[in-house]
Short mmCIF file of C-alpha atoms and ligand atoms in Angstrom, two decimals:
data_model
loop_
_atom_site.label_atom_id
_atom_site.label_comp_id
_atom_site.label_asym_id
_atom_site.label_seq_id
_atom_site.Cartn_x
_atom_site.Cartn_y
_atom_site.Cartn_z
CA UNK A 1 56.02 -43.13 152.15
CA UNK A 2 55.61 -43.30 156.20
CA UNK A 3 55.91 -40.38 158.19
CA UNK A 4 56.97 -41.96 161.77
CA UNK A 5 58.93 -38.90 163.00
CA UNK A 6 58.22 -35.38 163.73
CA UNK A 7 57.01 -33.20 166.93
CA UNK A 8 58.50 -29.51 167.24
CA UNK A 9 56.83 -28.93 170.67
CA UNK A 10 55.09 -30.61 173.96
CA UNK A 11 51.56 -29.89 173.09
CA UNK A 12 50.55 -30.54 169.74
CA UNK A 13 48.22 -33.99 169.25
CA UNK A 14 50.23 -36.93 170.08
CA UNK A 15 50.43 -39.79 167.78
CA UNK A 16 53.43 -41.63 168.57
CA UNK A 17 55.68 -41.70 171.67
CA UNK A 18 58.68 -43.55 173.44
CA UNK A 19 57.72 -44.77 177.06
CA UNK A 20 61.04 -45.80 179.33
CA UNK A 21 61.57 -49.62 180.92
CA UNK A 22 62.65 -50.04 184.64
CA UNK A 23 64.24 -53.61 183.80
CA UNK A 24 67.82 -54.07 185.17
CA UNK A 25 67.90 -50.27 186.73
CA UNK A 26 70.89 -49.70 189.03
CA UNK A 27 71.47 -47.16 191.50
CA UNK A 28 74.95 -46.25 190.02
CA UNK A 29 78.07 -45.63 192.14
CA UNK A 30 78.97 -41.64 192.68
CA UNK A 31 81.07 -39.70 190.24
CA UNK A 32 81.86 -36.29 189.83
CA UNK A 33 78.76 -35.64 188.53
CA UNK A 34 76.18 -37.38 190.14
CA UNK A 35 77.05 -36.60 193.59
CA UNK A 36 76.13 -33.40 193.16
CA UNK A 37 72.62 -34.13 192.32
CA UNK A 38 72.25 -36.49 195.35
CA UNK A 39 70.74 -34.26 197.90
CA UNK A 40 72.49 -34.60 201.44
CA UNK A 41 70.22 -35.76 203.40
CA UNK A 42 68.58 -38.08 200.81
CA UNK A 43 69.09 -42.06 201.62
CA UNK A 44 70.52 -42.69 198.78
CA UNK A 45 73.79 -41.02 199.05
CA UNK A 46 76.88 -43.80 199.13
CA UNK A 47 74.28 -46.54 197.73
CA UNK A 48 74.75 -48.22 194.71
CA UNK A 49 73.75 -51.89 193.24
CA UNK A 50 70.93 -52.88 191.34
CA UNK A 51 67.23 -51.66 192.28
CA UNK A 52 65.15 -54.44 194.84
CA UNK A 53 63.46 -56.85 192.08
CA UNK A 54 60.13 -56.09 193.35
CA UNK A 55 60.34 -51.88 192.56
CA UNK A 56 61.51 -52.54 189.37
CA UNK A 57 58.32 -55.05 188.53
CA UNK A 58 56.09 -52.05 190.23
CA UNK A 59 57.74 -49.36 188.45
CA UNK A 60 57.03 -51.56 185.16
CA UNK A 61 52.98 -52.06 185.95
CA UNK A 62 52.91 -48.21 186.84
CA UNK A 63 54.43 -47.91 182.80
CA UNK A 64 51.83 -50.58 181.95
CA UNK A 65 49.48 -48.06 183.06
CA UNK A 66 50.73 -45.34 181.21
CA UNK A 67 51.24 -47.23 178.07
CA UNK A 68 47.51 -48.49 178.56
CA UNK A 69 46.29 -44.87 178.31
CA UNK A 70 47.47 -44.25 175.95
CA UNK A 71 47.25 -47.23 173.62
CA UNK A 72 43.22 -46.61 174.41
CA UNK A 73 43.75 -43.09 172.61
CA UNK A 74 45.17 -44.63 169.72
CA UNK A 75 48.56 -43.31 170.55
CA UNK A 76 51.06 -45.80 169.10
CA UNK A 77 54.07 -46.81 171.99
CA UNK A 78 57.30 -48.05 171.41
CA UNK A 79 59.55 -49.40 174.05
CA UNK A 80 63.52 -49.23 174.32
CA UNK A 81 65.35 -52.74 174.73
CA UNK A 82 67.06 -52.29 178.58
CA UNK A 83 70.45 -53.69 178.19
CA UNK A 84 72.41 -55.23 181.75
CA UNK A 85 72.75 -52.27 182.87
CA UNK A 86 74.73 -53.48 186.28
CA UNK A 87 78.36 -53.74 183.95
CA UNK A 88 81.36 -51.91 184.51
CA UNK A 89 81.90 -49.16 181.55
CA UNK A 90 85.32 -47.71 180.15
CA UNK A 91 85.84 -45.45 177.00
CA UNK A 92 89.92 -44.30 176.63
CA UNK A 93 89.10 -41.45 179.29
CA UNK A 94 87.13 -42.94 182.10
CA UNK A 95 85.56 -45.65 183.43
CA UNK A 96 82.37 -46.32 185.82
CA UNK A 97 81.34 -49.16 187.96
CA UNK A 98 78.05 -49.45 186.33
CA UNK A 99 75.30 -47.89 183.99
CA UNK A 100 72.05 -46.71 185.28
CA UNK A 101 69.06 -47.55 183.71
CA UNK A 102 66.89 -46.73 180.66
CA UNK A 103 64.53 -44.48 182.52
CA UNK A 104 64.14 -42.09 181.19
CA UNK A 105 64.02 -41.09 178.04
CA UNK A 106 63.57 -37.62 178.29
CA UNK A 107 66.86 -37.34 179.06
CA UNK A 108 68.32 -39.20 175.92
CA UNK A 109 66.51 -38.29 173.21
CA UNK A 110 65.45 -34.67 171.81
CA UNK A 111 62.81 -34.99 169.14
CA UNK A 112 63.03 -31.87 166.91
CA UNK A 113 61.03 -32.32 163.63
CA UNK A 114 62.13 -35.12 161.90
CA UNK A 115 65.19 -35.30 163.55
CA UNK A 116 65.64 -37.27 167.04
CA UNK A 117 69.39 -36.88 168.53
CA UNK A 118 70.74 -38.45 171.57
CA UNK A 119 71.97 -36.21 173.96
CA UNK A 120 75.39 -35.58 175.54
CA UNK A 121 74.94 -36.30 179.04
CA UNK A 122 77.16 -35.11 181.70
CA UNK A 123 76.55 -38.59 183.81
CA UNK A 124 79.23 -41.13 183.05
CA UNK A 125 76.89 -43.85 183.87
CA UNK A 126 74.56 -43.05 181.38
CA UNK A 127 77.37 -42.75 178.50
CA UNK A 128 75.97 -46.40 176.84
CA UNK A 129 71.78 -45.73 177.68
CA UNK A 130 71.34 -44.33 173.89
CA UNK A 131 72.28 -48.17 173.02
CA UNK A 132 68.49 -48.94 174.72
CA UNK A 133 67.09 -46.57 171.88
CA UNK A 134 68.89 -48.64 168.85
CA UNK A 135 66.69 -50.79 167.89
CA UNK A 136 63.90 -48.20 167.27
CA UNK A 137 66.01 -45.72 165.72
CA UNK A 138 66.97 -48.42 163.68
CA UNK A 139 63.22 -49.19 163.02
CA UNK A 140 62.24 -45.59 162.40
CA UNK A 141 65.30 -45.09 159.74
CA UNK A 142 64.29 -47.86 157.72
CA UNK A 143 60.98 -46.96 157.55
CA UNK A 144 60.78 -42.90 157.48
CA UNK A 145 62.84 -42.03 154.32
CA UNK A 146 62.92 -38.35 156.15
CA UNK A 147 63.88 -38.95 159.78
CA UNK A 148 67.46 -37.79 160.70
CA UNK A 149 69.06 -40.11 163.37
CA UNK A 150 71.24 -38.02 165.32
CA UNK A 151 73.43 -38.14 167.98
CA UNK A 152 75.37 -35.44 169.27
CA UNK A 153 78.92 -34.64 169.61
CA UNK A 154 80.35 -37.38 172.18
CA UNK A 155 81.79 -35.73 175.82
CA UNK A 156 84.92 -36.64 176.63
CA UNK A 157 83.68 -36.40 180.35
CA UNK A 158 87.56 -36.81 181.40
CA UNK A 159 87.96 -34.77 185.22
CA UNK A 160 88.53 -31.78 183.10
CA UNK A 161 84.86 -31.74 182.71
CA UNK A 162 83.44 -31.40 186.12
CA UNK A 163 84.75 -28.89 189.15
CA UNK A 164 86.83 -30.82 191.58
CA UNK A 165 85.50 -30.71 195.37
CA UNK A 166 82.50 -28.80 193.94
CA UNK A 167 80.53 -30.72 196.21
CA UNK A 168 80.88 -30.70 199.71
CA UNK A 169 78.97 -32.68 202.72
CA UNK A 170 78.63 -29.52 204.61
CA UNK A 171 77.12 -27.04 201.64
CA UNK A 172 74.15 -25.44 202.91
CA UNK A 173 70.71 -25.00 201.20
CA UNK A 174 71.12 -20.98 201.14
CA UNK A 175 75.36 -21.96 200.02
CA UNK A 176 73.64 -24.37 197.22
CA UNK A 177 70.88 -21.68 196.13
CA UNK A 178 73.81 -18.64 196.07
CA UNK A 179 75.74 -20.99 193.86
CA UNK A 180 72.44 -21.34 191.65
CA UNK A 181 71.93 -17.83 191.83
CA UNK A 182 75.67 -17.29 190.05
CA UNK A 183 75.46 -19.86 187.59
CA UNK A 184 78.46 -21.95 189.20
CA UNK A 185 77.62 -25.34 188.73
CA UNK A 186 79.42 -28.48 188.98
CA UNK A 187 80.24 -28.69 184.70
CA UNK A 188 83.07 -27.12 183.77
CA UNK A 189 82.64 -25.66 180.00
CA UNK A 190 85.53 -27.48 178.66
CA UNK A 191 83.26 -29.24 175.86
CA UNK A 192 79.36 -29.12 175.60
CA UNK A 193 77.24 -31.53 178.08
CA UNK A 194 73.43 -31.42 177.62
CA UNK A 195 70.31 -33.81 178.67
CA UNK A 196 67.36 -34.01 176.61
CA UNK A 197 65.29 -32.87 179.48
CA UNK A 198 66.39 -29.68 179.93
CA UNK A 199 65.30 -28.31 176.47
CA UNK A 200 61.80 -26.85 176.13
CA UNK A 201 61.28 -27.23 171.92
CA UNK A 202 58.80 -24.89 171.86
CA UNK A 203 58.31 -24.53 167.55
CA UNK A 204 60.82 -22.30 166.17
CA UNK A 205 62.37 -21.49 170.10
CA UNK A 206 64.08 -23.46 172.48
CA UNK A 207 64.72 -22.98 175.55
CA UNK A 208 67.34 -24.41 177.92
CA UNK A 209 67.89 -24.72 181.02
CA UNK A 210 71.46 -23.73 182.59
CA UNK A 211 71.91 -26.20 185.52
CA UNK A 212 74.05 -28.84 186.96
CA UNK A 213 73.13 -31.33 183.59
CA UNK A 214 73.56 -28.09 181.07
CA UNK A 215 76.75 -26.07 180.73
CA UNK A 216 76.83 -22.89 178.63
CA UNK A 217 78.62 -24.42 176.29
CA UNK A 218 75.78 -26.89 174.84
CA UNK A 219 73.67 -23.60 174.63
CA UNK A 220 76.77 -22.03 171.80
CA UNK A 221 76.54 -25.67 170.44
CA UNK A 222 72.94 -25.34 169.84
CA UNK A 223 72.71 -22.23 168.51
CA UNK A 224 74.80 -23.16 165.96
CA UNK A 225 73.66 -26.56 165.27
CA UNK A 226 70.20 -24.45 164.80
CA UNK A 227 70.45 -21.50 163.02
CA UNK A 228 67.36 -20.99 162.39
CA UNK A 229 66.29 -21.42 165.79
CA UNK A 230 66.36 -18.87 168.72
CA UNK A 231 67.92 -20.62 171.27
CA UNK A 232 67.71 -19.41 174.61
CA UNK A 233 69.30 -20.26 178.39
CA UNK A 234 67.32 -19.97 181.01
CA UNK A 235 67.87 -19.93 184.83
CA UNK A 236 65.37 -21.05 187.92
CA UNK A 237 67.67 -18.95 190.89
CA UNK A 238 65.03 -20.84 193.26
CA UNK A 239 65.90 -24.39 192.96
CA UNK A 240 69.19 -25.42 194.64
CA UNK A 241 69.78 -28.96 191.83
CA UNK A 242 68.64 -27.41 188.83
CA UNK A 243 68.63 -30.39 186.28
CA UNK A 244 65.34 -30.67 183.89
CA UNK A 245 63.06 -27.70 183.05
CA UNK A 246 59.96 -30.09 183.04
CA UNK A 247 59.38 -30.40 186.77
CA UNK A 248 59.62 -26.66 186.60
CA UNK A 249 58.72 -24.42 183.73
CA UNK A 250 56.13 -26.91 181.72
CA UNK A 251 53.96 -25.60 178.84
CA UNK A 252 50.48 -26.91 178.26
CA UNK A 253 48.99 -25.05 175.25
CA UNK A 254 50.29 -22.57 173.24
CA UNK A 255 49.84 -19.24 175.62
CA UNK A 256 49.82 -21.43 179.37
CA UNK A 257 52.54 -22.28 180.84
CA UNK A 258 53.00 -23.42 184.83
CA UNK A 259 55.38 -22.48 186.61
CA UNK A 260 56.76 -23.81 190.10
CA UNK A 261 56.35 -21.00 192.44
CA UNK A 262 59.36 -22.09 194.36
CA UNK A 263 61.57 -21.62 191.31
CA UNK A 264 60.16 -18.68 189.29
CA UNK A 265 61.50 -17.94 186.13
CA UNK A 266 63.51 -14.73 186.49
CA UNK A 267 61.75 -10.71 185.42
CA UNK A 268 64.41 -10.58 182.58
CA UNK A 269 63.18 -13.91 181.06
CA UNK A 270 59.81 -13.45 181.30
CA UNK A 271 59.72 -10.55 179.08
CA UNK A 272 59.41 -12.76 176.04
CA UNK A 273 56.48 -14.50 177.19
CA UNK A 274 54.86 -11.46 178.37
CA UNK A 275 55.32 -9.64 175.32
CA UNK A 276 54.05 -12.48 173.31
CA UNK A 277 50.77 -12.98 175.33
CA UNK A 278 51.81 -16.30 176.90
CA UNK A 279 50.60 -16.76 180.57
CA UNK A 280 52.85 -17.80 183.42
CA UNK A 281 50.83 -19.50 186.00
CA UNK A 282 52.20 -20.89 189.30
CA UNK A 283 52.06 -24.33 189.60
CA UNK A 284 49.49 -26.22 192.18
CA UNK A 285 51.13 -27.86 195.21
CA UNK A 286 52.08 -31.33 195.05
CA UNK A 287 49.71 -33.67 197.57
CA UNK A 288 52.92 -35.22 198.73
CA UNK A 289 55.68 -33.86 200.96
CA UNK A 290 58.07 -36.60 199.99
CA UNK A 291 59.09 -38.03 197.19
CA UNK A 292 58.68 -41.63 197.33
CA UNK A 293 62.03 -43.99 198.50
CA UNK A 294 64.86 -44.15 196.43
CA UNK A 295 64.15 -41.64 194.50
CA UNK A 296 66.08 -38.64 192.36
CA UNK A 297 63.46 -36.11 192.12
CA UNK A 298 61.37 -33.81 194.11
CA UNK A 299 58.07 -33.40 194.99
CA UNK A 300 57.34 -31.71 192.17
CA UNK A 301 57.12 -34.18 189.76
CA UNK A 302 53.61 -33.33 190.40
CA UNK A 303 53.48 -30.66 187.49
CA UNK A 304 56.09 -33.05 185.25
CA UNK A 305 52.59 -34.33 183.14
CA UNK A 306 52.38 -35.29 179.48
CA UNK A 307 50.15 -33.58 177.45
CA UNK A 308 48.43 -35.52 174.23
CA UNK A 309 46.90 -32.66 172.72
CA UNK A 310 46.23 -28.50 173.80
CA UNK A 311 43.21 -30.06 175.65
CA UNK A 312 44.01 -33.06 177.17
CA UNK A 313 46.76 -33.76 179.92
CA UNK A 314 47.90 -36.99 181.74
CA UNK A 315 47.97 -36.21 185.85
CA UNK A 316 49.59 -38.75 188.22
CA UNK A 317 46.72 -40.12 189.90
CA UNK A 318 47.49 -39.13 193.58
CA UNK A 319 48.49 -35.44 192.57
CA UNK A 320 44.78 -34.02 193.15
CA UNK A 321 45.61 -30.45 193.62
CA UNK A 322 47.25 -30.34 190.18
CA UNK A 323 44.52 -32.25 188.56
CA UNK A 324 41.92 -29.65 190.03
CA UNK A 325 44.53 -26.63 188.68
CA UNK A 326 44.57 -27.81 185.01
CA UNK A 327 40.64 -28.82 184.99
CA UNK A 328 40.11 -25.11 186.10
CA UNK A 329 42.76 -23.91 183.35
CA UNK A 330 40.52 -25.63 180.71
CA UNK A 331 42.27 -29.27 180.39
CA UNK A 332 40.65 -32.62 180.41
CA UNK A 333 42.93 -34.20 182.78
CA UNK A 334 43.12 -38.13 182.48
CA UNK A 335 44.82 -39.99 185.88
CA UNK A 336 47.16 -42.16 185.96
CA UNK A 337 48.72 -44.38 188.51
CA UNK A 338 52.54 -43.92 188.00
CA UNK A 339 54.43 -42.52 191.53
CA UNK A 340 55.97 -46.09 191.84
CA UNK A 341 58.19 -45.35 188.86
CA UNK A 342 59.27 -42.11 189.74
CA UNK A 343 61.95 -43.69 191.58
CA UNK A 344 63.50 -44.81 188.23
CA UNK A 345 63.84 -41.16 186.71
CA UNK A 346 60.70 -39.13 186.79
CA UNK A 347 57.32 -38.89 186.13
CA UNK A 348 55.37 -38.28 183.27
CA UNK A 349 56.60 -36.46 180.48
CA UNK A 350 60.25 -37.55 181.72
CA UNK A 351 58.78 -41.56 181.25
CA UNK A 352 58.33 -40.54 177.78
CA UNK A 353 59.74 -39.09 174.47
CA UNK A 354 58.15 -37.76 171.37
CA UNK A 355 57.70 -39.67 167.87
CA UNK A 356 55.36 -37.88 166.42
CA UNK A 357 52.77 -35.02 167.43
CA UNK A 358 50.97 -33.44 164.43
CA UNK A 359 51.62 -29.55 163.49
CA UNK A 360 53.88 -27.75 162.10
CA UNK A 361 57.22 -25.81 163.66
CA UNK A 362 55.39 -22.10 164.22
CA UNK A 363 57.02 -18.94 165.62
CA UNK A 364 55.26 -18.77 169.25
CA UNK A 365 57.38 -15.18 170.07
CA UNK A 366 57.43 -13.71 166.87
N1 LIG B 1 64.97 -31.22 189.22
C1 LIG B 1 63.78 -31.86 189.01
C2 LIG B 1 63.81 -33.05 188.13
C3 LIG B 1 62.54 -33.15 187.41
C4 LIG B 1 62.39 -34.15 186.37
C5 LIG B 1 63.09 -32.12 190.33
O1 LIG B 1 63.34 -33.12 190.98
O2 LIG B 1 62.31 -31.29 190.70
#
């Protein structure tokens, strides 16, 4: 019998692991939900078409790279199958201009135990990505008698679902970081919406982050899809587009995590941590001030890294200061060139999603 599926956490020895594709990525058209998450003065706002030819071939070598890495660990890598992802969409309640991409996986699949389920993302144009995944979930059922192929309960993502004229040209930074601060994000709660990326599987706890990708209501979903689990929302009142915890709040051994000092995580939710013995350290800076063009994310996908076991850690390769932080925290920190695909979705651990880490699910906060 093959065991191909099972990780319950970010840090445990990696064995197996899904690394995205830039092929055919688009730039999809604003909805309600996405133009939210476009920052104001970013250059991509009112853009949309497929990705220049030659970012997409550079954002694949810099997943070469990756894939390269690892394969030299003995890490086994399976791709997704990128589908055209420049076609107009429609399901009976909407329809979008195009699709997006499948970069990156993080956000589409959530690996807990044997179980991998494909998330209900709030972004219209990335209701068809879990097709990319298919083919390997299809591979992985046929051949571990024990995985669970998942996917969770379909949004609607009809306008009920997001806040009309949420977003508006003239919203401040301090406006957008009040709105943070009170929780009022562009969801509505109307049906769960969740991406992968936001949840932190941390053995028999997960946390997850409330943000403009996570309503409340995926958090009630959770918990009850997991009883046995302690499921817990968390909030970063410092970052004015909260979407993903793992440019933010990133564990890197049982006991460590960093933190991004712009966006602690609040007193109130620290107190588990604490009184567990876990460390909250604040993240090094990031070596650039920009992120690179046409992209989604922020600087900080300096601390978004992908750790292969609680000693080892993958750094982008320009992002010295936070290669020099984890060497001092006790990491071996391997490099590697990957900033040209951050453009397509993130860095690191967003590039990526678990098979199969060894270990067991433990009770960290006990
Ligand atoms: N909100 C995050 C996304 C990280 C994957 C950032 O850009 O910082």
């Amino acid at each position: 019998m093959t065991k191909i599926v099972s990780s319950w956490n970010d840090w445990d020895p990696l064995k197996r692991v899904i690394v995205g594709r830039c092929d055919n990525s688009v730039i999809p058209p604003e909805e309600p939900a996405t133009s939210e998450k476009v920052p104001v003065d970013s250059e991509m706002r009112g853009m949309w078409g497929l990705r220049p030819l030659e970012t997409v071939e550079r954002g694949n070598e810099c997943l070469e790279n990756l894939v390269k890495i690892l394969e030299d660990r003995g890490v086994i890598v399976d791709r997704p199958t990128p589908l055209q992802w420049n076609q107009a969409i429609g399901t009976p309640d909407f329809r979008n201009d195009s699709m997006m991409t499948c970069m990156p996986p993080r956000d589409i699949l959530l690996t807990v135990g044997n179980e991998i389920m494909a998330a209900a993302n709030s972004f219209r144009c990335r209701y068809f990505e879990y097709l990319a995944y298919w083919p390997l979930m299809e591979q992985y059922f046929e051949e571990d008698p024990e995985f669970k192929w998942t996917q969770a309960p379909r949004p609607r993502l009809t306008d009920k679902s997001y806040k009309h004229n949420y977003y508006d040209e003239k919203i401040t930074l301090e406006e957008r970081l009040v709105r943070t601060a009170n929780k009022d994000f562009v969801t509505t709660e109307v049906e769960p919406m969740w991406d992968a990326a936001d949840v932190m599987r941390m053995g028999k706890d997960l946390f997850i982050q409330h943000g403009l990708t996570t309503n409340r209501a995926a958090m009630d979903w959770f918990q009850r899809y997991y009883p046995d689990f302690r499921v817990h929302a968390v909030n970063f009142p410092g970052d004015p587009y909260p979407i993903h915890i793992d440019a933010t709040f990133v564990p890197l051994r049982p006991g460590l995590i960093i933190n991004n000092p712009h966006r602690p995580l609040p007193e109130e939710q620290r107190a588990i941590f604490e009184a567990n013995d876990w460390q909250i350290v604040e993240a090094a800076q990031p070596a650039h001030t920009e992120p690179p063009a046409l992209c989604y994310s922020s600087v900080w996908l300096s601390m978004n890294c992908l750790v292969l076991d609680p000693k080892t850690v993958i750094v982008e390769a320009s992002e010295v200061y936070q290669q020099e932080q984890m060497d001092k925290l006790g990491m071996n920190v391997i490099p590697c060139d990957l900033r040209d695909a951050y453009p397509f979705g993130g860095g690191l651990h967003c590039s990526t999603a678990d098979v199969y880490r060894e270990g067991d699910c433990l009770d960290y906060f006990p």
